[in-house]
Each structure stands twice: as C-alpha cells, then as structure tokens.
Short mmCIF file of N, CA and C in Angstrom, two decimals:
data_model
loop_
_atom_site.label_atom_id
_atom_site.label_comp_id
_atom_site.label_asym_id
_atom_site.label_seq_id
_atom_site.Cartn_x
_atom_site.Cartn_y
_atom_site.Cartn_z
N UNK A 1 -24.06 27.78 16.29
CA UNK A 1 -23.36 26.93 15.33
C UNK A 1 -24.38 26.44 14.30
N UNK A 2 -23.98 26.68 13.30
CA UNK A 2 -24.77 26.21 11.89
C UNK A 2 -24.07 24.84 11.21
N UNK A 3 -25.06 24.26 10.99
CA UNK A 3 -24.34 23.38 10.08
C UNK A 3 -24.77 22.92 8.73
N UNK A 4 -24.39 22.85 7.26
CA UNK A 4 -24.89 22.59 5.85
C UNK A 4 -24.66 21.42 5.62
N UNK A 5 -25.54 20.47 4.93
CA UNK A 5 -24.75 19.57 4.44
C UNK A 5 -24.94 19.19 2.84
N UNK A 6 -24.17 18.94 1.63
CA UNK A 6 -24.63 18.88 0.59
C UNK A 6 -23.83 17.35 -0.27
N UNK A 7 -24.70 17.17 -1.22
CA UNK A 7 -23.57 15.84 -1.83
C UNK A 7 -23.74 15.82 -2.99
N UNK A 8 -22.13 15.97 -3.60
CA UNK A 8 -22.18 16.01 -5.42
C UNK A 8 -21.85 14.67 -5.52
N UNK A 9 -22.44 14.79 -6.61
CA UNK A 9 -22.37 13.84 -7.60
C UNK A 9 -21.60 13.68 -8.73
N UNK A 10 -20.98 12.64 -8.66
CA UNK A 10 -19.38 12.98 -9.96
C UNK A 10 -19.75 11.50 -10.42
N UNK A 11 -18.70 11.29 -11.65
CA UNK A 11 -18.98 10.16 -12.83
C UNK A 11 -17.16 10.44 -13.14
N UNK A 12 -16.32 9.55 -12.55
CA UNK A 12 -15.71 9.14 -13.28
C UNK A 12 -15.31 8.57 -14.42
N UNK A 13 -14.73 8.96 -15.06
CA UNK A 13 -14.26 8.13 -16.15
C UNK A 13 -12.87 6.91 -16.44
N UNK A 14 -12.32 6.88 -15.26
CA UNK A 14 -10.87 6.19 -15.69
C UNK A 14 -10.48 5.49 -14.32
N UNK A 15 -9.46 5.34 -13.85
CA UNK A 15 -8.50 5.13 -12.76
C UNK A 15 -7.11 4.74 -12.81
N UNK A 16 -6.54 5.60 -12.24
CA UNK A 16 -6.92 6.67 -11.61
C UNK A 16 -6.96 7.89 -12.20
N UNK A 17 -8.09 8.43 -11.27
CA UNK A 17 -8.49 9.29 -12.35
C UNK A 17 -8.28 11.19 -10.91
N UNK A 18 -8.11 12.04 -11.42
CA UNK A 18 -8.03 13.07 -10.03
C UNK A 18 -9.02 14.31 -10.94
N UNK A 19 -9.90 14.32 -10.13
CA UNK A 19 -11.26 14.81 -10.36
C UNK A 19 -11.27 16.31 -9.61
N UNK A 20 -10.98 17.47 -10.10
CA UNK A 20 -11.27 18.59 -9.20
C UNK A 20 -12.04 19.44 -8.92
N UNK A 21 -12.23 18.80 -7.32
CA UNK A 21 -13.82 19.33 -7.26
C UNK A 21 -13.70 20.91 -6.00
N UNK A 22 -12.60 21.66 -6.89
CA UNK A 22 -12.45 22.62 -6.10
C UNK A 22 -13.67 24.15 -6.18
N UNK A 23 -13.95 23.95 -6.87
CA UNK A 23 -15.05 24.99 -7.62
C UNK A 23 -16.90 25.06 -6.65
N UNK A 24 -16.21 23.54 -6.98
CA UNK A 24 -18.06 22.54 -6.52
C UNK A 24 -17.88 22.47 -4.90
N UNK A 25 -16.92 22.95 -3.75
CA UNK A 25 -16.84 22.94 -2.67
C UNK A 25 -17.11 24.37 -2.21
N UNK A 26 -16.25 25.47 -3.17
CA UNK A 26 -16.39 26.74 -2.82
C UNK A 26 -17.90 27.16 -3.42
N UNK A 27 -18.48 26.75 -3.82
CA UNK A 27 -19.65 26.83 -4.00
C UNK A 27 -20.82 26.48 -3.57
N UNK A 28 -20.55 25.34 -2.84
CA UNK A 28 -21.33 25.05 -1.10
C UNK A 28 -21.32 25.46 -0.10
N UNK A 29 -20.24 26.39 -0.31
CA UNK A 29 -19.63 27.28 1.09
C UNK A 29 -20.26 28.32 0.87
N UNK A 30 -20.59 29.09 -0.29
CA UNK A 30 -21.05 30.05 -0.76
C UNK A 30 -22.87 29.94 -0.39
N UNK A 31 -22.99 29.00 -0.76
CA UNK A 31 -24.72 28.88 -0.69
C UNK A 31 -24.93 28.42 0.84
N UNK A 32 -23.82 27.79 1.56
CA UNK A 32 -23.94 28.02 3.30
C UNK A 32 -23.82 28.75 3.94
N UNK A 33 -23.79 30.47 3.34
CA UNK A 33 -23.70 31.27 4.11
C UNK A 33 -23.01 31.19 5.34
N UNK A 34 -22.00 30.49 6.10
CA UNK A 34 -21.04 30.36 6.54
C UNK A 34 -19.99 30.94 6.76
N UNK A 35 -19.61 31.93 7.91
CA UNK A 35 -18.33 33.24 7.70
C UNK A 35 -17.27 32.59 8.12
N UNK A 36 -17.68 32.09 9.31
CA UNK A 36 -16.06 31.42 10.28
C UNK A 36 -16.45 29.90 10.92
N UNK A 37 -15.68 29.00 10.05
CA UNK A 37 -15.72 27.34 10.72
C UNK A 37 -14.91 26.75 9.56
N UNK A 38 -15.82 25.63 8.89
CA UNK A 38 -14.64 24.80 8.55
C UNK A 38 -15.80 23.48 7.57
N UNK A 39 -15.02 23.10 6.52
CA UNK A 39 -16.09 22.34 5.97
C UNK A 39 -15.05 21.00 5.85
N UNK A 40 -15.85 20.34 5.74
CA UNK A 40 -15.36 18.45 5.27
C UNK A 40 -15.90 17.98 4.68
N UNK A 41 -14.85 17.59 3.40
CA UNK A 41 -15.14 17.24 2.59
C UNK A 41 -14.74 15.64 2.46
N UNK A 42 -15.53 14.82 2.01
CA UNK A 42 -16.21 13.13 2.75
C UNK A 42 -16.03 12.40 1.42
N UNK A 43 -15.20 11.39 0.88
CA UNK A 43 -15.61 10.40 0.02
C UNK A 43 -16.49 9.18 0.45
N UNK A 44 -17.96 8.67 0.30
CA UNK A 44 -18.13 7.86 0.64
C UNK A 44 -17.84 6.53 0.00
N UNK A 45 -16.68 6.02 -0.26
CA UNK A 45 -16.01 5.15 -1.39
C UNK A 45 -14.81 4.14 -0.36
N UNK A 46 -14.42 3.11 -0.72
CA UNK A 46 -13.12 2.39 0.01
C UNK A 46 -12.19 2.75 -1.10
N UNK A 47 -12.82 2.91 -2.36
CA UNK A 47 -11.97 3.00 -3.13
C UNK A 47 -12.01 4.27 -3.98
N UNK A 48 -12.08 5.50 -3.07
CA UNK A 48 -11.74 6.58 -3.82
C UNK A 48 -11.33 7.48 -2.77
N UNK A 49 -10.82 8.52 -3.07
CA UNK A 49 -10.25 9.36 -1.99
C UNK A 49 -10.39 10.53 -2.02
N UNK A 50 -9.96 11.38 -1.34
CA UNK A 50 -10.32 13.30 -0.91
C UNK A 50 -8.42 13.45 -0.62
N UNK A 51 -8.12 14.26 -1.41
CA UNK A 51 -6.56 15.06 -1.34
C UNK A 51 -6.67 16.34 -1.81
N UNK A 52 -5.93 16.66 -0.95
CA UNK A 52 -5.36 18.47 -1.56
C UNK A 52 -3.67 18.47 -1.72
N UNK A 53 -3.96 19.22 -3.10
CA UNK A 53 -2.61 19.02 -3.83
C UNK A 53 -2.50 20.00 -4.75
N UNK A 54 -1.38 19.91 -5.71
CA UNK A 54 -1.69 20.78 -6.86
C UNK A 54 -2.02 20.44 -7.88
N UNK A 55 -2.47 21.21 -8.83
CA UNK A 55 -3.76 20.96 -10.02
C UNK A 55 -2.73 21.23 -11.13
N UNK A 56 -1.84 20.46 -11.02
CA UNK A 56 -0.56 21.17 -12.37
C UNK A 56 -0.46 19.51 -13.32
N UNK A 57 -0.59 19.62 -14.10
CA UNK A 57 -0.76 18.66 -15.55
C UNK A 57 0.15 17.43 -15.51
N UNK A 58 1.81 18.06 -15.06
CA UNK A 58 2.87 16.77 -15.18
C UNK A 58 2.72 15.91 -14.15
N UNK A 59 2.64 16.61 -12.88
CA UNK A 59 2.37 16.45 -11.34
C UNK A 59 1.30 15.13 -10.76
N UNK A 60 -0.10 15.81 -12.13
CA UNK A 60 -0.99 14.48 -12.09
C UNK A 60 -0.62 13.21 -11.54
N UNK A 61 0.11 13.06 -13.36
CA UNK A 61 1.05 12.60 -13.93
C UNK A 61 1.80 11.47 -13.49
N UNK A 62 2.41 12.63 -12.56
CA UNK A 62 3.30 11.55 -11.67
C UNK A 62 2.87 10.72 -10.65
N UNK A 63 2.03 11.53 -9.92
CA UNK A 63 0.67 10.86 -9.09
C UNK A 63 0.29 9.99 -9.12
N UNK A 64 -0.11 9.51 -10.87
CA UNK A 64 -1.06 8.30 -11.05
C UNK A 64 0.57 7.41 -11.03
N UNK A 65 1.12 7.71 -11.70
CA UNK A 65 2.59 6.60 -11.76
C UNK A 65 2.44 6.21 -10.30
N UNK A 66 3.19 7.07 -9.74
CA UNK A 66 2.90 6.65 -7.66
C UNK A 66 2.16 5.94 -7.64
N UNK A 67 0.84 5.78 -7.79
CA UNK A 67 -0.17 5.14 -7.31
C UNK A 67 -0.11 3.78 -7.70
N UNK A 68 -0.09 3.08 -9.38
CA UNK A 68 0.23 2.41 -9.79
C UNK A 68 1.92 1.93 -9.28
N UNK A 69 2.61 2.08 -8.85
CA UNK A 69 4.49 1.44 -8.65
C UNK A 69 3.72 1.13 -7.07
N UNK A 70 2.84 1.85 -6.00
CA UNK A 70 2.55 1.71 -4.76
C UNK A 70 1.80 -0.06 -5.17
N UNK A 71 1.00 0.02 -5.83
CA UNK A 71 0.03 -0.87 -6.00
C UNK A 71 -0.92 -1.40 -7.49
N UNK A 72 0.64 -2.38 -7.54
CA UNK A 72 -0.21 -2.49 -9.80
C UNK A 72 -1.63 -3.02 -9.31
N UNK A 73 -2.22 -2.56 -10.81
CA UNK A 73 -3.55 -2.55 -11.03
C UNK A 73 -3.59 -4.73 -11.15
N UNK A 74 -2.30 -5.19 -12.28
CA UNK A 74 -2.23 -6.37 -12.68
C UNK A 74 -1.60 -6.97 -10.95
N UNK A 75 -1.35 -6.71 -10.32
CA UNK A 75 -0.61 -7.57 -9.39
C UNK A 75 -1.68 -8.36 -8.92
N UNK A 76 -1.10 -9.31 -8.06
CA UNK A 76 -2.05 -10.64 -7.29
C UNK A 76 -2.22 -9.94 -5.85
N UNK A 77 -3.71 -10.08 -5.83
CA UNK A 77 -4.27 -9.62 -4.39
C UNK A 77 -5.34 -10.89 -4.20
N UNK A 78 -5.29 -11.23 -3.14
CA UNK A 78 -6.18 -12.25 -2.52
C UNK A 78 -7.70 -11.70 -2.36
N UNK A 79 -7.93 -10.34 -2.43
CA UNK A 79 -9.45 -9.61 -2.43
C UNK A 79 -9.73 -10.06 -3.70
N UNK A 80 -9.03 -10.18 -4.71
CA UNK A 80 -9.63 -10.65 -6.04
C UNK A 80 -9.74 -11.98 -6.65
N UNK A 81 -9.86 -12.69 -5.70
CA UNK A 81 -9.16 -14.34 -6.06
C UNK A 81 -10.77 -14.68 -5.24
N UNK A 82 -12.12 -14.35 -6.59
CA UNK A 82 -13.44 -14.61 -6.08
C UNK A 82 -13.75 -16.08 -6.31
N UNK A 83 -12.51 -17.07 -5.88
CA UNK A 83 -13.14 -18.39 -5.97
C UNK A 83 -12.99 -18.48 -4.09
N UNK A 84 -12.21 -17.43 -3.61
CA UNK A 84 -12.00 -17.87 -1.86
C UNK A 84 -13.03 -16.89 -1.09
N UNK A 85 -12.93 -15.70 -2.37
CA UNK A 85 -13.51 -14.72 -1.25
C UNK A 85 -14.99 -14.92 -0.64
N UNK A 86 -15.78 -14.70 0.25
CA UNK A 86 -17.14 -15.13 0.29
C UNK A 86 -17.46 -13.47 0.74
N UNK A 87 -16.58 -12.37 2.18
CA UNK A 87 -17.12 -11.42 2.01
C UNK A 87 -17.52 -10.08 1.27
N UNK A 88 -18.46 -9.55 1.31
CA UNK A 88 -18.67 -8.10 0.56
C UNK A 88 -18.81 -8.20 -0.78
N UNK A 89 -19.05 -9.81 -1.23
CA UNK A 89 -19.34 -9.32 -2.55
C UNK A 89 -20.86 -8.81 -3.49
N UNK A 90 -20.82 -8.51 -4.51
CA UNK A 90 -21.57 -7.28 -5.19
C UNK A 90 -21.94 -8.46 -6.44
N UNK A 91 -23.04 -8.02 -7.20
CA UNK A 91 -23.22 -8.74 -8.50
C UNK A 91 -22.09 -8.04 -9.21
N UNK A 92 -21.94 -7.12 -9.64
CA UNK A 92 -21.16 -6.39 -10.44
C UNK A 92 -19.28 -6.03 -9.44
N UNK A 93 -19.46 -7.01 -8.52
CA UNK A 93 -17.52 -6.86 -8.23
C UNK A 93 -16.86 -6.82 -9.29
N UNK A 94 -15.89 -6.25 -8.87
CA UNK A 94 -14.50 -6.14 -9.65
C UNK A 94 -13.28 -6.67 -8.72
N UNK A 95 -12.59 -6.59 -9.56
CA UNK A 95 -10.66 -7.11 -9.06
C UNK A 95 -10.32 -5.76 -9.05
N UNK A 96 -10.17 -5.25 -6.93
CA UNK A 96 -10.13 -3.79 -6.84
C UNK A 96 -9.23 -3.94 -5.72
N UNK A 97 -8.43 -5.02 -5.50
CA UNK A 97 -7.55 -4.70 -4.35
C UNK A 97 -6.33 -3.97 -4.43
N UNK A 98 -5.97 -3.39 -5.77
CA UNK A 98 -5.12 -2.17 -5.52
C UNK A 98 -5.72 -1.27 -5.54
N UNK A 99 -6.89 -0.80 -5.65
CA UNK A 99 -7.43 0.48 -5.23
C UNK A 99 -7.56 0.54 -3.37
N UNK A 100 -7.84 -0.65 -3.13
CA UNK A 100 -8.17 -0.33 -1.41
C UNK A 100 -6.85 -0.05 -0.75
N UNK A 101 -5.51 -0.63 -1.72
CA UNK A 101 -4.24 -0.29 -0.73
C UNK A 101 -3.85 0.59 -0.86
N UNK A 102 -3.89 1.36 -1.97
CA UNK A 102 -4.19 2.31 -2.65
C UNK A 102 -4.50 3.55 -1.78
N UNK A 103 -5.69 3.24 -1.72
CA UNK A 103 -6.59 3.98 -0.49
C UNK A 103 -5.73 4.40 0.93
N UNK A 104 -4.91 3.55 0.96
CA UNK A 104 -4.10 3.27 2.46
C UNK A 104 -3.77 4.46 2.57
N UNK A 105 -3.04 4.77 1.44
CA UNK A 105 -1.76 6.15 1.33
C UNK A 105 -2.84 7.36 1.34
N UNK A 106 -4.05 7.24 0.76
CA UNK A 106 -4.66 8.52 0.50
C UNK A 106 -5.55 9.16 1.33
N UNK A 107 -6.43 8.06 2.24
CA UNK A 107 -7.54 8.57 3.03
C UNK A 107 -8.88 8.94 2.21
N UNK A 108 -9.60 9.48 3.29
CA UNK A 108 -11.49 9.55 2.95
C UNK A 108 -11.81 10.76 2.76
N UNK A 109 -11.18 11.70 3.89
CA UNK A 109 -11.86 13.24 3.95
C UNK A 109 -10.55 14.13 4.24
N UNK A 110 -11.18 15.37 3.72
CA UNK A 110 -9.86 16.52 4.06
C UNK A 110 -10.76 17.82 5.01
N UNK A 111 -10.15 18.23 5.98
CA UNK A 111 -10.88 19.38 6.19
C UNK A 111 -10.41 20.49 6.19
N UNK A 112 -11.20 21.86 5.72
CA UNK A 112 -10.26 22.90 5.52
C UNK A 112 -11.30 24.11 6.11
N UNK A 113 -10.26 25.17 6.70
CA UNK A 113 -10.86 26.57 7.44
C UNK A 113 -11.48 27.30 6.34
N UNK A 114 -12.55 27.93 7.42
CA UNK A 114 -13.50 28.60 6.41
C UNK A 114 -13.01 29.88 7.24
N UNK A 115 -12.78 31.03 6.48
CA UNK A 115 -12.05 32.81 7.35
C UNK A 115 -13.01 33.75 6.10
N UNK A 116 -14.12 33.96 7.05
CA UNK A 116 -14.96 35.41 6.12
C UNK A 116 -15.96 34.94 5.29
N UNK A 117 -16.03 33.67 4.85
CA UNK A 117 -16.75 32.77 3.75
C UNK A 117 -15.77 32.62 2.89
N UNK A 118 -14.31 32.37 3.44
CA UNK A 118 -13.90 32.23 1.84
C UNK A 118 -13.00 30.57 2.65
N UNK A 119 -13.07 29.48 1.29
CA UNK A 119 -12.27 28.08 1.60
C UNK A 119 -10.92 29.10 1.61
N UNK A 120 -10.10 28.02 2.87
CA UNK A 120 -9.00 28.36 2.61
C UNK A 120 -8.17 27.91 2.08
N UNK A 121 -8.25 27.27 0.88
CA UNK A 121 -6.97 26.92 0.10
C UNK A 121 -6.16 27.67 -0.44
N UNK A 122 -4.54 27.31 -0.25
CA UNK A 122 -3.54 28.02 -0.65
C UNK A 122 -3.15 28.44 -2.32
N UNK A 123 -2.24 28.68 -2.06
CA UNK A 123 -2.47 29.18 -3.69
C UNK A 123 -2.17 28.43 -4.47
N UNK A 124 -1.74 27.30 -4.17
CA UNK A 124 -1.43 26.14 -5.33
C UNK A 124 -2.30 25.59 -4.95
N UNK A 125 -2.95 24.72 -4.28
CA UNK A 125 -4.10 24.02 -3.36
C UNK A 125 -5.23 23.94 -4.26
N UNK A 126 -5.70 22.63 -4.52
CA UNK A 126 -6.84 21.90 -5.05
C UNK A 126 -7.27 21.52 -4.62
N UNK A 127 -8.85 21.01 -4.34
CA UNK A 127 -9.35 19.57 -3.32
C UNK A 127 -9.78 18.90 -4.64
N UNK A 128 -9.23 17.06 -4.49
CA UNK A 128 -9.28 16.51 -5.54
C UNK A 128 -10.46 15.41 -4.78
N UNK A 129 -11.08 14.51 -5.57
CA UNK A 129 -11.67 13.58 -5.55
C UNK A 129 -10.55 12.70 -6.54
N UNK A 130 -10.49 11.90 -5.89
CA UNK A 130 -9.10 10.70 -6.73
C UNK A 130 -10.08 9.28 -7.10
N UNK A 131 -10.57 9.05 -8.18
CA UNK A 131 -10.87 7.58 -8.54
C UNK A 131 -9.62 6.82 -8.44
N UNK A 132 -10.02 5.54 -7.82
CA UNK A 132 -8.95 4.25 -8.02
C UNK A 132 -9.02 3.28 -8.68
N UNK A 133 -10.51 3.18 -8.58
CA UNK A 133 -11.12 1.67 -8.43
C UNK A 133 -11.13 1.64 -10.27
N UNK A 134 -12.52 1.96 -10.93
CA UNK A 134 -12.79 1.83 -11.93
C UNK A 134 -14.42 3.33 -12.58
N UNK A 135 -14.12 3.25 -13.73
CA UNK A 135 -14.90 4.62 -13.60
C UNK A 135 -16.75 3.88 -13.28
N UNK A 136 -17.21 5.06 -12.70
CA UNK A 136 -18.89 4.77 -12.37
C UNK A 136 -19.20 6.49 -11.41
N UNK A 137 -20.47 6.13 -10.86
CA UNK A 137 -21.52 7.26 -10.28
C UNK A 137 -20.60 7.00 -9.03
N UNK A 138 -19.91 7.95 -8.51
CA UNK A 138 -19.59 8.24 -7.21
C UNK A 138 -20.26 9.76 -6.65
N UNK A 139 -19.94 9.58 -5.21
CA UNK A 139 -20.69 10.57 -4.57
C UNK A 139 -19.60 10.98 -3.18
N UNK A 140 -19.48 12.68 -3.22
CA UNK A 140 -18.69 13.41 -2.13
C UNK A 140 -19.44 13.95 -1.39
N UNK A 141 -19.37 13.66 0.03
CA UNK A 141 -20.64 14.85 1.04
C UNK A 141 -19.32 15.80 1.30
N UNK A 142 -20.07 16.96 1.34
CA UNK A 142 -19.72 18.13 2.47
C UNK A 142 -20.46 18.37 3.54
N UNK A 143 -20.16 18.75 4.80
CA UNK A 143 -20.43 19.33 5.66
C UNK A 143 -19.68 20.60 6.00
N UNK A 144 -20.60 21.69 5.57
CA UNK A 144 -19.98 22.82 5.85
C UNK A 144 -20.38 23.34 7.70
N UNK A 145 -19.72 23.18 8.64
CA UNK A 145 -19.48 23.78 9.79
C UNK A 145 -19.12 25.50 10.59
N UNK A 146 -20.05 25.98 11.37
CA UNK A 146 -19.58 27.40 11.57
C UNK A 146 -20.60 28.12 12.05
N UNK A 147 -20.29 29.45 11.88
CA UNK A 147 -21.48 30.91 12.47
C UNK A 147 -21.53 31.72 11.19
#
C-alpha cells in the first residue's frame, strides 16, 4: 500500500463561491502513480467545503441561491454577536455563522475510486471546493491511497 499526499492552494474570490478543482486532483493522481485505491480529497476550513456535482453554469446558480435561502448571509447568528462571544476568536474575525451552517449541509471531504490511474468521476461529476465564508488563501489536502 502506497500512500501520496499533496495540498493546493486556492484563493477565493467571493462567497459563495464553487471552485473546480477537478483538473488539480486528477493531476495528483497522475504524479501518484497510483493504479487501484482511492484518493480524499480534505477541506481544511469550517467554512468551506468538498462536493461533487455538476459543473453546468445555471445549476451553480441555483446552488448559491440554496445556500443563501438555507442560511442568509444578513440573518442574526449569535457566532457573530462579538460583544458575547469570547471563543475562537481571530484578529481578523468575521460575521461567518452562515457559512458554518452552511457547512452543515455540505461537509469536509469527498472520496472517490481510483480503477487503472484514472479518478473516477462520472460523466457529469466535478469535485468542487465551495467557499462560504468570505474570499482569502484557502488550502485542500489530498491523500491519494492504493498499489
């Protein structure tokens, strides 16, 4: 059993924002020499996520609507009310508690079969990196897994 591990580096710009980092996965798989296993792909973020979906324009679209009707950006969350909060905060916090509920619906990591060296995504099938929060330097690990 072999195992790779690699971590891109992405720069959002927006939120939400769906970032496809389908290219930049099959291309870790490629340089892992890897025939038969399975890679995972890791947001290390509360407020960003790993989905596979389709990469079609209106669809986005609708996505980000979902996301926003799940959880307005303007609504009242008590994570953002920094006269009570005392944990986890940052010099540079933000008012990000619809990104973490946000988060609820979406999850951290996706994992997908590796057959011959090739990802197996379907034929509509994207792996997205989803910003929620606000744009900045985020970071995705892979671990590519296998023989």
């Amino acid at each position: 059993m072999k195992t790779q591990v690699y971590c891109l580096k992405l720069e959002s710009k927006r939120a939400p924002e769906f970032i496809d980092i389908t290219q930049q996965v099959r291309d870790c798989v490629a340089e892992a020499k890897i025939s038969q296993g399975f890679v995972v792909v890791y947001s290390r973020h509360t407020t960003a996520a790993i989905k596979i979906n389709e990469n079609e324009p209106l669809l986005l679209q609708d996505m980000e609507r979902f996301l926003e009707q799940f959880s307005p950006r303007n609504d009242c969350y008590r994570h953002n009310d920094f006269s009570i909060r005392t944990v986890n905060m940052t010099p540079d916090e933000s008012p990000n508690g619809h990104a973490h509920l946000q988060h609820l619906l979406m999850g951290t990591s996706e994992t997908i079969p590796l057959i011959d060296g090739n990802v197996q995504f379907g034929n509509y099938q994207s792996g997205f990196f989803i910003e929620l929060g606000r744009p900045r330097s985020r970071e995705v690990m892979l671990q590519v897994v296998g023989e």
